[in-house]
mmCIF file of C-alpha atoms in Angstrom:
data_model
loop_
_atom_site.group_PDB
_atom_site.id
_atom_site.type_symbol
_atom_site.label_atom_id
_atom_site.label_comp_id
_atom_site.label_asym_id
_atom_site.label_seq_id
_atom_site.Cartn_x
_atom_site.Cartn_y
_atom_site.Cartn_z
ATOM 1 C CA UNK A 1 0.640 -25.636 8.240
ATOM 2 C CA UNK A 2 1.993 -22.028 9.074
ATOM 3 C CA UNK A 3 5.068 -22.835 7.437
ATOM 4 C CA UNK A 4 3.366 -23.896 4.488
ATOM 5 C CA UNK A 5 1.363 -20.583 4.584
ATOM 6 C CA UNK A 6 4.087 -18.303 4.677
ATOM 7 C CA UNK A 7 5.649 -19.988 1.773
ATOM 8 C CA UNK A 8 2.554 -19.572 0.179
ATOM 9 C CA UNK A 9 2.642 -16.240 1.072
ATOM 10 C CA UNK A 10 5.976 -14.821 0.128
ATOM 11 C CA UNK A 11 5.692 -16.518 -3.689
ATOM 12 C CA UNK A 12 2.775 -14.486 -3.973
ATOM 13 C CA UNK A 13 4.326 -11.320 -2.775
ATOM 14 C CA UNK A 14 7.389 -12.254 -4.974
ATOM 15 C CA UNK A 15 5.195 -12.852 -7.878
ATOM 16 C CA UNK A 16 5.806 -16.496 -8.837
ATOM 17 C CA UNK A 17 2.741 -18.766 -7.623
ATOM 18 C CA UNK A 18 0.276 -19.012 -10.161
ATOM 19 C CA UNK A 19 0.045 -19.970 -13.393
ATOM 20 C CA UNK A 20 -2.551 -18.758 -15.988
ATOM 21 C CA UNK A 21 -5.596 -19.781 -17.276
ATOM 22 C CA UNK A 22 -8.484 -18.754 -19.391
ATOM 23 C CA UNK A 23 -8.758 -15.301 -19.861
ATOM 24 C CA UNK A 24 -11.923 -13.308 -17.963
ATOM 25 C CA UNK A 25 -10.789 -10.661 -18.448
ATOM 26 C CA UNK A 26 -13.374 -9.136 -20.829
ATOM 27 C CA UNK A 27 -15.624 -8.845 -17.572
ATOM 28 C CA UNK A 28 -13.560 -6.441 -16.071
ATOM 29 C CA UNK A 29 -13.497 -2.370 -17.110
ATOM 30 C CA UNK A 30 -10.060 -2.349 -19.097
ATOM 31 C CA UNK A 31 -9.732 1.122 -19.368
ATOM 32 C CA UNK A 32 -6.803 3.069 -17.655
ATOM 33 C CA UNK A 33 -9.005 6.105 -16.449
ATOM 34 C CA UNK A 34 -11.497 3.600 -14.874
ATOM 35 C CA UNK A 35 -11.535 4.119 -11.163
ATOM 36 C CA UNK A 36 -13.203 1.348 -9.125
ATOM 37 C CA UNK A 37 -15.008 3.654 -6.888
ATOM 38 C CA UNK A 38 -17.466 7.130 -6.872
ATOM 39 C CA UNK A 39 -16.359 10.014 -6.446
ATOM 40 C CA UNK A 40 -18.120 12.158 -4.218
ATOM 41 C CA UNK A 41 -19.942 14.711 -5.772
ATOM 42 C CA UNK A 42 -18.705 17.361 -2.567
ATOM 43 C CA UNK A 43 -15.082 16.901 -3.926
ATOM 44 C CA UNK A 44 -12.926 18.031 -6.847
ATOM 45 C CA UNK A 45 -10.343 15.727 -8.088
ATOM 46 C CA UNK A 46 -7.468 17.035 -10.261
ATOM 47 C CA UNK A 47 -4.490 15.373 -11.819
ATOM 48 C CA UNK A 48 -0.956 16.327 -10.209
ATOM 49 C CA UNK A 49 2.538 15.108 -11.229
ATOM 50 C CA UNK A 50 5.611 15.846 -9.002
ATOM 51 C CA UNK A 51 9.059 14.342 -8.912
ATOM 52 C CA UNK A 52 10.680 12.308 -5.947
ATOM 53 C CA UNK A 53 14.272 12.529 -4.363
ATOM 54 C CA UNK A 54 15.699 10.200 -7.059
ATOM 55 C CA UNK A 55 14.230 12.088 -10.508
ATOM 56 C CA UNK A 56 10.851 10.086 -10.778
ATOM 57 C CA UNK A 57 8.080 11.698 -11.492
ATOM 58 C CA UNK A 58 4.916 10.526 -9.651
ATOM 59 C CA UNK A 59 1.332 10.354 -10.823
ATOM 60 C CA UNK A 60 -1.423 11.870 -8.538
ATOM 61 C CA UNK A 61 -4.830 12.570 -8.070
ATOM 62 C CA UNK A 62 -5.739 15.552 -5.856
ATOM 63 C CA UNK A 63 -8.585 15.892 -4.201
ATOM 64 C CA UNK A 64 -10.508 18.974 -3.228
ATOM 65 C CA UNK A 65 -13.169 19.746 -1.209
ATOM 66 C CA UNK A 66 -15.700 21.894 -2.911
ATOM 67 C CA UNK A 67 -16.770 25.750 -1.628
ATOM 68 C CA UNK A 68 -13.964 25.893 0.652
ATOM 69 C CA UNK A 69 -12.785 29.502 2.088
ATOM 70 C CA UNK A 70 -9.698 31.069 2.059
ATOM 71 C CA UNK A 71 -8.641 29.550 5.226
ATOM 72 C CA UNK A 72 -5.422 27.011 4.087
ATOM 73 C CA UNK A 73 -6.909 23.168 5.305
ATOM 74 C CA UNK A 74 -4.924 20.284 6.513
ATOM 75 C CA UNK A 75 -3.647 17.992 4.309
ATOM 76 C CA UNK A 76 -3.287 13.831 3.801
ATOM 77 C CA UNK A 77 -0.501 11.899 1.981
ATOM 78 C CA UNK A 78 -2.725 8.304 0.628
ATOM 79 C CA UNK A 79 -1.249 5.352 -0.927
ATOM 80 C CA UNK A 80 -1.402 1.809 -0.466
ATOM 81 C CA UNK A 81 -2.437 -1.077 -1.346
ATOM 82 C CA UNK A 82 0.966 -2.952 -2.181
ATOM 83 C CA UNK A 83 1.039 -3.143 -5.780
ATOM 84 C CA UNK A 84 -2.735 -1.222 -5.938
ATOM 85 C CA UNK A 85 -2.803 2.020 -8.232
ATOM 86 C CA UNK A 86 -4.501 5.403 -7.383
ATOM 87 C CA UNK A 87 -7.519 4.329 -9.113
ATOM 88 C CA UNK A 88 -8.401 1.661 -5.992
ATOM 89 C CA UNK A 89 -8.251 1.682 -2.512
ATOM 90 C CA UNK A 90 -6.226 5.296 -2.313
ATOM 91 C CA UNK A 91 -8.557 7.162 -4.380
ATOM 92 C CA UNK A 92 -11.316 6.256 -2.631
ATOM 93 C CA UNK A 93 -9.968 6.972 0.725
ATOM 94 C CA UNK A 94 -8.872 10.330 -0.639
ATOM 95 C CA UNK A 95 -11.992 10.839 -2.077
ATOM 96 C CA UNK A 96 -13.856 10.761 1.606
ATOM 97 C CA UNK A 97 -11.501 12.431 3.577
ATOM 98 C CA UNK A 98 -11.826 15.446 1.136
ATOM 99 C CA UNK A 99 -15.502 15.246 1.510
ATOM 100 C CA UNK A 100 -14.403 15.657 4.944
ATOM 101 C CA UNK A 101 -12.464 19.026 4.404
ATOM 102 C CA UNK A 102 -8.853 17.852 3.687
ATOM 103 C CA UNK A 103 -7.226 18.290 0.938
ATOM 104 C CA UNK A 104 -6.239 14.638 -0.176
ATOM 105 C CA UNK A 105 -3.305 13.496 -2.045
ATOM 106 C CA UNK A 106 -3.736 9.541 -3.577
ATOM 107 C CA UNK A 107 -0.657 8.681 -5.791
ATOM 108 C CA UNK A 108 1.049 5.712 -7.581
ATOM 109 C CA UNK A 109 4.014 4.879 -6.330
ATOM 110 C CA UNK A 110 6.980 4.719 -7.985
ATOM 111 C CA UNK A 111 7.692 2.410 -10.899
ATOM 112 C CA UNK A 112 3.915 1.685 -11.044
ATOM 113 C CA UNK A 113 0.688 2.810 -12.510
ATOM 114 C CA UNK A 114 1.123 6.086 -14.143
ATOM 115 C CA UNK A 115 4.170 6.992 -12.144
ATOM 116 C CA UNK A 116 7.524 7.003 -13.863
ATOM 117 C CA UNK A 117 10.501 4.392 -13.721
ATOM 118 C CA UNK A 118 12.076 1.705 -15.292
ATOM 119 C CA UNK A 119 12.318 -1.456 -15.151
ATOM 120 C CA UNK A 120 8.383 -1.573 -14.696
ATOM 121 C CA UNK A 121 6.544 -2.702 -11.523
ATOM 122 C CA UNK A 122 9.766 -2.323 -9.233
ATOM 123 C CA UNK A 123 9.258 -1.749 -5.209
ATOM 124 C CA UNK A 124 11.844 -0.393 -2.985
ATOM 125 C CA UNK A 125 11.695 -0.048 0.424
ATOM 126 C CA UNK A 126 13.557 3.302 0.247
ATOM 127 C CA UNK A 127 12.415 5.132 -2.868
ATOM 128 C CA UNK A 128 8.631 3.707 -1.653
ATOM 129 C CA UNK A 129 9.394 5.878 1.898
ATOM 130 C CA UNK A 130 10.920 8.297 -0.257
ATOM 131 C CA UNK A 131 7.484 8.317 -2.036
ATOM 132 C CA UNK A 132 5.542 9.598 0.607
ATOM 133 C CA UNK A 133 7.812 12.341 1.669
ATOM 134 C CA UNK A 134 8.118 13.495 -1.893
ATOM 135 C CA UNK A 135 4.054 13.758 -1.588
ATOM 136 C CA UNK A 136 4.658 15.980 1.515
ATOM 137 C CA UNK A 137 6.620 18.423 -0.567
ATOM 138 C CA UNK A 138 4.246 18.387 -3.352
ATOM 139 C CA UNK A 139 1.427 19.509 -0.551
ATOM 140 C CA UNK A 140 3.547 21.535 1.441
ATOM 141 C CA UNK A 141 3.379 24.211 -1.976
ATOM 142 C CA UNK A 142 -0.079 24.123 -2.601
ATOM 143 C CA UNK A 143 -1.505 27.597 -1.408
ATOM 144 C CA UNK A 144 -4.676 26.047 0.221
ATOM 145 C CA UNK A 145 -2.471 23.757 2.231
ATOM 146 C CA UNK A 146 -1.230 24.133 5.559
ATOM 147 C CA UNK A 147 2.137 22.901 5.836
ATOM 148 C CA UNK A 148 2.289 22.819 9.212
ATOM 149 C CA UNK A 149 -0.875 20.027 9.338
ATOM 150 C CA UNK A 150 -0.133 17.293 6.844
ATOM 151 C CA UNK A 151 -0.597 13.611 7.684
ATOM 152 C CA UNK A 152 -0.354 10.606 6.154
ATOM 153 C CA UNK A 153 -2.855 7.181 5.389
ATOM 154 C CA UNK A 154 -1.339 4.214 4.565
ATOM 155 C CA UNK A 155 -3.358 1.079 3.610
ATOM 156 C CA UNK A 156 -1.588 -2.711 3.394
ATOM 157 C CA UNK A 157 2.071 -2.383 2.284
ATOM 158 C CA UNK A 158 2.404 1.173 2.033
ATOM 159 C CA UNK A 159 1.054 1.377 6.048
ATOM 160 C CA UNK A 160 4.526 0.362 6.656
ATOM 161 C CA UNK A 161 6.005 2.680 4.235
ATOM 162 C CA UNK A 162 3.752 5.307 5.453
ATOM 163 C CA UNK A 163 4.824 4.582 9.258
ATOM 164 C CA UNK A 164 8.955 4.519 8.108
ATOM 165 C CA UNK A 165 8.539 7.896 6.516
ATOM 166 C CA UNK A 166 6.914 9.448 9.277
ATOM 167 C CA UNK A 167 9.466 8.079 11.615
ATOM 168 C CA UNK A 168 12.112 9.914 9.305
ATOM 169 C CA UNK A 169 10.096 12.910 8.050
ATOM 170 C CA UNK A 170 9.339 15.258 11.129
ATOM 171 C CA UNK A 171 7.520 17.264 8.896
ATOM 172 C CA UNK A 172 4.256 14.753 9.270
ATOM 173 C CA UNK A 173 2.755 15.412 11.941
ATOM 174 C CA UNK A 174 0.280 12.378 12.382
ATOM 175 C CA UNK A 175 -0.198 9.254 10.481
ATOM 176 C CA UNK A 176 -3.280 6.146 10.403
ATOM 177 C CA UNK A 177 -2.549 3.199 8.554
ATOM 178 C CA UNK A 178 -5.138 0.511 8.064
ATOM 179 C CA UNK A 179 -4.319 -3.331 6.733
ATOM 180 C CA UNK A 180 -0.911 -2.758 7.765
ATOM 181 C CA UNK A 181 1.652 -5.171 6.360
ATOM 182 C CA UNK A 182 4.944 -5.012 6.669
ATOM 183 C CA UNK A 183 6.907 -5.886 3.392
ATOM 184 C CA UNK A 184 10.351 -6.386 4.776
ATOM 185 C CA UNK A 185 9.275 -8.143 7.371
ATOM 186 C CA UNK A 186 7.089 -10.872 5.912
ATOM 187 C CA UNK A 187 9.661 -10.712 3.003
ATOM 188 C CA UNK A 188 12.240 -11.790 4.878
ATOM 189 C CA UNK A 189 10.738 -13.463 6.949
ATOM 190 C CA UNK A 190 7.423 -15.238 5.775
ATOM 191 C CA UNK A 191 3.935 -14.531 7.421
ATOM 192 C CA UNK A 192 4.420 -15.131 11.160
ATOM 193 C CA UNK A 193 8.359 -15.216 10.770
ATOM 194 C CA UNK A 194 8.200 -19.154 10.315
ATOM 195 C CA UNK A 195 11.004 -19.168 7.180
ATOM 196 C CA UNK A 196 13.560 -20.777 8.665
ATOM 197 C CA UNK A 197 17.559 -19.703 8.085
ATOM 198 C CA UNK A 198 17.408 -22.448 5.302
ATOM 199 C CA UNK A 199 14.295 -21.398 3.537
ATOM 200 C CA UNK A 200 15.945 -18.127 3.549
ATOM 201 C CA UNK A 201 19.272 -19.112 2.344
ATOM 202 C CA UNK A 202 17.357 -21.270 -0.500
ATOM 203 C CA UNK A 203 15.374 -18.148 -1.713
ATOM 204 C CA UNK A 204 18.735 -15.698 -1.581
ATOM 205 C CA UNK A 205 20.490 -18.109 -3.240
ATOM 206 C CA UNK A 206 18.246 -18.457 -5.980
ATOM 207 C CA UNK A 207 17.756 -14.749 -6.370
ATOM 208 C CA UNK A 208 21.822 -14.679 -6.352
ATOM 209 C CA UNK A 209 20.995 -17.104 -9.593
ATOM 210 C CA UNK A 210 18.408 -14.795 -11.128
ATOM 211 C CA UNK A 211 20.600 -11.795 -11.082
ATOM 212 C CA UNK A 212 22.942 -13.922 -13.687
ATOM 213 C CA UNK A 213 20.238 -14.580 -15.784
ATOM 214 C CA UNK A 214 18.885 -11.093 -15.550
ATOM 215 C CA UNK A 215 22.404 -9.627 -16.373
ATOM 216 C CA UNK A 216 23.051 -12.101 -19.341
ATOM 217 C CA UNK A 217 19.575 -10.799 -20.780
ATOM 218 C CA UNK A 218 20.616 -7.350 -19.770
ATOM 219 C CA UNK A 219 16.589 -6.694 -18.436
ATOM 220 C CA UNK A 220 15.153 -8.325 -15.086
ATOM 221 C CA UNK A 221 12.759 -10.835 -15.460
ATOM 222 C CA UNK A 222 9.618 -10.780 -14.744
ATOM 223 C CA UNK A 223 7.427 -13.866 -12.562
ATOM 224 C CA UNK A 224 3.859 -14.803 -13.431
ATOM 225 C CA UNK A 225 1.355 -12.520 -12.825
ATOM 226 C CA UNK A 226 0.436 -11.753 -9.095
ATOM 227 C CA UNK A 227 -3.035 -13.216 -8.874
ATOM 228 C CA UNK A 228 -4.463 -16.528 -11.288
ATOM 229 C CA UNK A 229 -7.044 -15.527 -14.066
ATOM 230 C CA UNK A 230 -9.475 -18.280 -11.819
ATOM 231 C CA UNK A 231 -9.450 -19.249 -8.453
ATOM 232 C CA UNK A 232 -9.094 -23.623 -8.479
ATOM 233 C CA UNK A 233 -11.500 -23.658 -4.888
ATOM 234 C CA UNK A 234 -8.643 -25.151 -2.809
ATOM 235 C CA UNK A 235 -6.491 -21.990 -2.284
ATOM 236 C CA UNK A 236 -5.958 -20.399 1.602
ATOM 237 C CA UNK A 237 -8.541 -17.738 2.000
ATOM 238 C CA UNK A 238 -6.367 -14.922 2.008
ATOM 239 C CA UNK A 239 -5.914 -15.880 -1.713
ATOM 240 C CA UNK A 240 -9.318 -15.875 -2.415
ATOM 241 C CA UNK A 241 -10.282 -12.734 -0.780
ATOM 242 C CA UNK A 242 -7.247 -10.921 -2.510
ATOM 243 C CA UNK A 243 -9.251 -12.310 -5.293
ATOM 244 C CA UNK A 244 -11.903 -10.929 -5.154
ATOM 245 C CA UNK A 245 -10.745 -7.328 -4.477
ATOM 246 C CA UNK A 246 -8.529 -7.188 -7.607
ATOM 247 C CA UNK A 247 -9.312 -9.413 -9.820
ATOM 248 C CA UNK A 248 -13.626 -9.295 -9.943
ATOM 249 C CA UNK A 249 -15.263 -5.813 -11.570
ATOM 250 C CA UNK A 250 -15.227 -4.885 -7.379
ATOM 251 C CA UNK A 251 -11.439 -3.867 -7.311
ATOM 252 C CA UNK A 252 -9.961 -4.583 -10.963
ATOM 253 C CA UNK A 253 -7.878 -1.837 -12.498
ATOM 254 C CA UNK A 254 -5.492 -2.514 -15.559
ATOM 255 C CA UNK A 255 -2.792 -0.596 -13.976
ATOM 256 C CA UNK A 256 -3.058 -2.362 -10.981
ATOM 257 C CA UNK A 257 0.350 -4.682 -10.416
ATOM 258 C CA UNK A 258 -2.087 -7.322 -8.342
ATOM 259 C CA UNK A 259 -4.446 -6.914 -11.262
ATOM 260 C CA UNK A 260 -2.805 -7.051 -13.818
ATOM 261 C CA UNK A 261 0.753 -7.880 -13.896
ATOM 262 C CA UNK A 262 3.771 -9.058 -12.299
ATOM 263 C CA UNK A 263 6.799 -8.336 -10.249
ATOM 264 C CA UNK A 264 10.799 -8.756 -11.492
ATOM 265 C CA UNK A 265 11.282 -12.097 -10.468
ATOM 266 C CA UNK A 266 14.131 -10.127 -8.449
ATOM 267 C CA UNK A 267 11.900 -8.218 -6.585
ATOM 268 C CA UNK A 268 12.713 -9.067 -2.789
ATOM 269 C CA UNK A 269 15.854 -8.092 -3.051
ATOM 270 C CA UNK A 270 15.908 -4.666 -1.428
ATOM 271 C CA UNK A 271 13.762 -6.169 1.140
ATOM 272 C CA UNK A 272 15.404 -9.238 2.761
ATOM 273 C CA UNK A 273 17.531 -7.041 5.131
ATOM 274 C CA UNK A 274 16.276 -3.966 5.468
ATOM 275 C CA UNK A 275 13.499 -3.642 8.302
ATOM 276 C CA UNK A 276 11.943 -0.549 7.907
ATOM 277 C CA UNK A 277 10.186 -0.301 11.020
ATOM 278 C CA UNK A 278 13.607 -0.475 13.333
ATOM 279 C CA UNK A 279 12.956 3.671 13.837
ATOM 280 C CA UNK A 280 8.904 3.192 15.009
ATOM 281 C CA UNK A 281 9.249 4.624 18.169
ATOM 282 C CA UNK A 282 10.844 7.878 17.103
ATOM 283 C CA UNK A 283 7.272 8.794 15.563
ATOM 284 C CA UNK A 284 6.204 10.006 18.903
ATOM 285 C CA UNK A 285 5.484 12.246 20.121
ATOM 286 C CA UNK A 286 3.565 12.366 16.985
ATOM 287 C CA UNK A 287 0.115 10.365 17.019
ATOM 288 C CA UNK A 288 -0.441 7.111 15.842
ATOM 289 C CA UNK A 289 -3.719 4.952 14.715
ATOM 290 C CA UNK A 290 -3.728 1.726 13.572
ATOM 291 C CA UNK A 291 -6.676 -0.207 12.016
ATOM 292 C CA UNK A 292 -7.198 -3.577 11.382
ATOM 293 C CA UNK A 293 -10.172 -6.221 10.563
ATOM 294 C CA UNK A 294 -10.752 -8.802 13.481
ATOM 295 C CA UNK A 295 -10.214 -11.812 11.158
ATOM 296 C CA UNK A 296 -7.538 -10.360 8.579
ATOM 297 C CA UNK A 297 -4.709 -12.440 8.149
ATOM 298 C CA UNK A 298 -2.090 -9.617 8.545
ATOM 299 C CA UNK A 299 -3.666 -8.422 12.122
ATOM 300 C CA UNK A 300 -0.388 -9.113 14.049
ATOM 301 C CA UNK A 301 1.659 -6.774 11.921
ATOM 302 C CA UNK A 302 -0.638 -3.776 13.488
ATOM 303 C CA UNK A 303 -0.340 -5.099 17.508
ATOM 304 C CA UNK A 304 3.134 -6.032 17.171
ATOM 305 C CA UNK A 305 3.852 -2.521 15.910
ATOM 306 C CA UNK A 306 1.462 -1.441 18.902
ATOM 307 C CA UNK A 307 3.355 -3.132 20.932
ATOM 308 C CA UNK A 308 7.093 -1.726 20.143
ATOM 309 C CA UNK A 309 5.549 1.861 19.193
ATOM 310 C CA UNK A 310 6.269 5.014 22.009
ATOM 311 C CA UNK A 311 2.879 7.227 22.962
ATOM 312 C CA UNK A 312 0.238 8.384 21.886
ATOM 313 C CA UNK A 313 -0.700 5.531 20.145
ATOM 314 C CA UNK A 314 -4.276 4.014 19.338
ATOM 315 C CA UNK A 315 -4.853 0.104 17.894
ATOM 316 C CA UNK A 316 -8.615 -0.142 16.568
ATOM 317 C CA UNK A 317 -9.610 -3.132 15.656
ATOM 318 C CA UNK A 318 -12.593 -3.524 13.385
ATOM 319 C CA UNK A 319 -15.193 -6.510 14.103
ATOM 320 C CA UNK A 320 -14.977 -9.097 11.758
ATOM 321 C CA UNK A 321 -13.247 -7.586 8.884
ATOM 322 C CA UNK A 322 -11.287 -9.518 7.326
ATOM 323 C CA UNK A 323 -7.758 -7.732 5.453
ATOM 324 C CA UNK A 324 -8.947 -6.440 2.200
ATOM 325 C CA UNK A 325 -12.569 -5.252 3.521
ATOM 326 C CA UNK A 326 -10.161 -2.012 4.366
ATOM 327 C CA UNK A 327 -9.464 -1.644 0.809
ATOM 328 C CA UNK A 328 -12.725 -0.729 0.001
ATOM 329 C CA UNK A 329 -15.800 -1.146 2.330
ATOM 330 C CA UNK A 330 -17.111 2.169 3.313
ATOM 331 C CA UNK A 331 -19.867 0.920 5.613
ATOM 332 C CA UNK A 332 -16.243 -1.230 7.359
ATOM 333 C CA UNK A 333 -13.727 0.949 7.037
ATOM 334 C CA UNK A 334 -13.752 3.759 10.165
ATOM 335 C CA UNK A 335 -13.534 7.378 8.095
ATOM 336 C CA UNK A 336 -15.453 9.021 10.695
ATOM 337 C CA UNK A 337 -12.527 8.076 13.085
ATOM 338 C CA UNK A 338 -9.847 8.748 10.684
ATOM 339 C CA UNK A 339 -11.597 12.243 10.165
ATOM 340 C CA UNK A 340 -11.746 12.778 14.457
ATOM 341 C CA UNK A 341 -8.028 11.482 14.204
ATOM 342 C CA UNK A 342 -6.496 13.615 11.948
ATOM 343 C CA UNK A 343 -8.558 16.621 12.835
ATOM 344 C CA UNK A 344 -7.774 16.518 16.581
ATOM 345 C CA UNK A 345 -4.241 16.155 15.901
ATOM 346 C CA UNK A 346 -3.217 18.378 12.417
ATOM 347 C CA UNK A 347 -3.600 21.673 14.536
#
């Protein structure tokens, strides 16, 4: 049964397990400014654009917290879910954290959303770290920022992004990630590392076969889209709840790569050997908090990390949330202890 779950898993992640069906689209708010939350009415958002390491430019929203001072405030790097836009879960984290007096930085990652890059709806582990220390530059020159307090939030995917750049970038001082999934791992390895050496032989073999194709066409192709226009009723129940974040009017945003589109078929590629969490412990003796729902699927990414990670170190675990109620639950997800977090520790 697990094996058969992480295979269901990893096509998901790679893009290639459903097929489509009748549209319902017209249900869902198709326009590209929609944002799937409210934004508080104590914060400011503005739209920012910046450039990372390799030339792309990145798409932001900034938040503000309204009738602020002259002192400079601390400041967040947000992004995350894996293959969410700045219009979802980011925003809306962003969004209460500057009601909280941060300034609050939720971008799109590169290739995605309103960032820049071609081909379209690309990850990479290392332009995706890159990402957030790109967004640490971008704060670092805003005049009401401190640049000597910035942190970083990193929900599903991008936790593990969020947790590699840190490790690298000793210019973050503290970092929370919530959901946390890591992509290289379960890429490599499918959920609960039960893809055995010939699974993973068969799928690098057959990306090996894709890569002719791709070249022949001279464009990568792209799988099915990430998530089915319906549900059929027999899918796992990570499917379903993944569901109902982005593809119901709760969580749907046409930008949105699990909304919306697809990955290159090719996708995985920069992932199979390249475990981004190798350098975890060299984030202390900066502070880490990790959050995760009781009953979520991807729980064991945040203990094992626990586990392996130096001091100070904090694993909160929520009671019975389940993965995506992180994405979006206010009433679930902790910002009164991300706010004690980050303010106890960006001083």
């Amino acid at each position: 049964m697990k094996k058969a779950f992480a295979i269901v898993i990893l096509l998901l992640i790679t893009g290639q397990i459903f097929a489509q069906k009748k549209s319902n689209s017209e249900k869902m708010n198709t326009s590209k400014e929609h944002y799937t939350f409210q934004l508080s009415d104590k914060v400011i958002r503005q739209k920012v654009s910046f450039k990372n390491r390799y030339g792309i430019t990145l798409s932001g929203d900034l938040y503000l917290p309204k009738n602020t001072g002259t002192e400079k405030l601390s400041a967040l790097a947000i992004s995350g879910p894996f293959g969410a836009v700045k219009e979802q879960s980011s925003g809306l984290y962003a969004s209460q954290m500057a009601e909280r007096g941060f300034i609050a930085l939720a971008f799109d990652p590169s290739y995605t959303g309103e960032s820049s890059g071609e081909p379209r709806n690309l990850a990479s582990p290392e332009i995706n770290t890159e990402d957030f220390s790109a967004a640490v530059d971008f704060l670092g020159l805003q005049k009401n920022a401190d640049r000597n307090k910035i942190g970083i939030i990193g929900i599903c995917g991008f936790g593990g992004f969020a947790l590699n750049a840190t490790a690298v970038d000793k210019r973050v001082k503290a970092v929370a990630v919530t959901s946390l999934y890591d992509m290289t791992r379960v890429m490599s390895k499918g959920y609960n590392d039960s893809v055995t050496p010939k699974q993973r032989t068969k799928t690098l073999e057959n990306l090996g076969e894709q890569r002719w194709k791709d070249a022949e066409k001279g464009k990568p192709a792209d799988g099915p889209r990430n998530l089915p226009e319906a549900l059929k009723g027999d899918e796992p129940q990570f499917i379903k709840e993944y569901f109902d974040y982005y593809r119901t009017p709760r969580g749907f945003q046409v930008n949105s790569v699990n909304s919306n589109g697809a990955w290159p078929v090719t996708n995985p590629i920069s992932f199979m050997n390249m475990p981004i969490l190798t350098y975890v412990k060299e984030i202390s003796p900066r502070p880490m908090l990790l959050i995760a729902g009781e009953n979520a699927h991807s729980r064991y990414f945040s203990e094992d990390i626990f586990k392996a990670a130096n001091e100070p170190k904090e694993l909160l675990i929520i009671p019975n949330a389940v993965h995506v109620d992180l994405y979006d639950k206010v009433d679930v997800i902790p910002f009164d202890k991300l706010e004690s977090f980050f303010k106890n520790n960006l001083k």
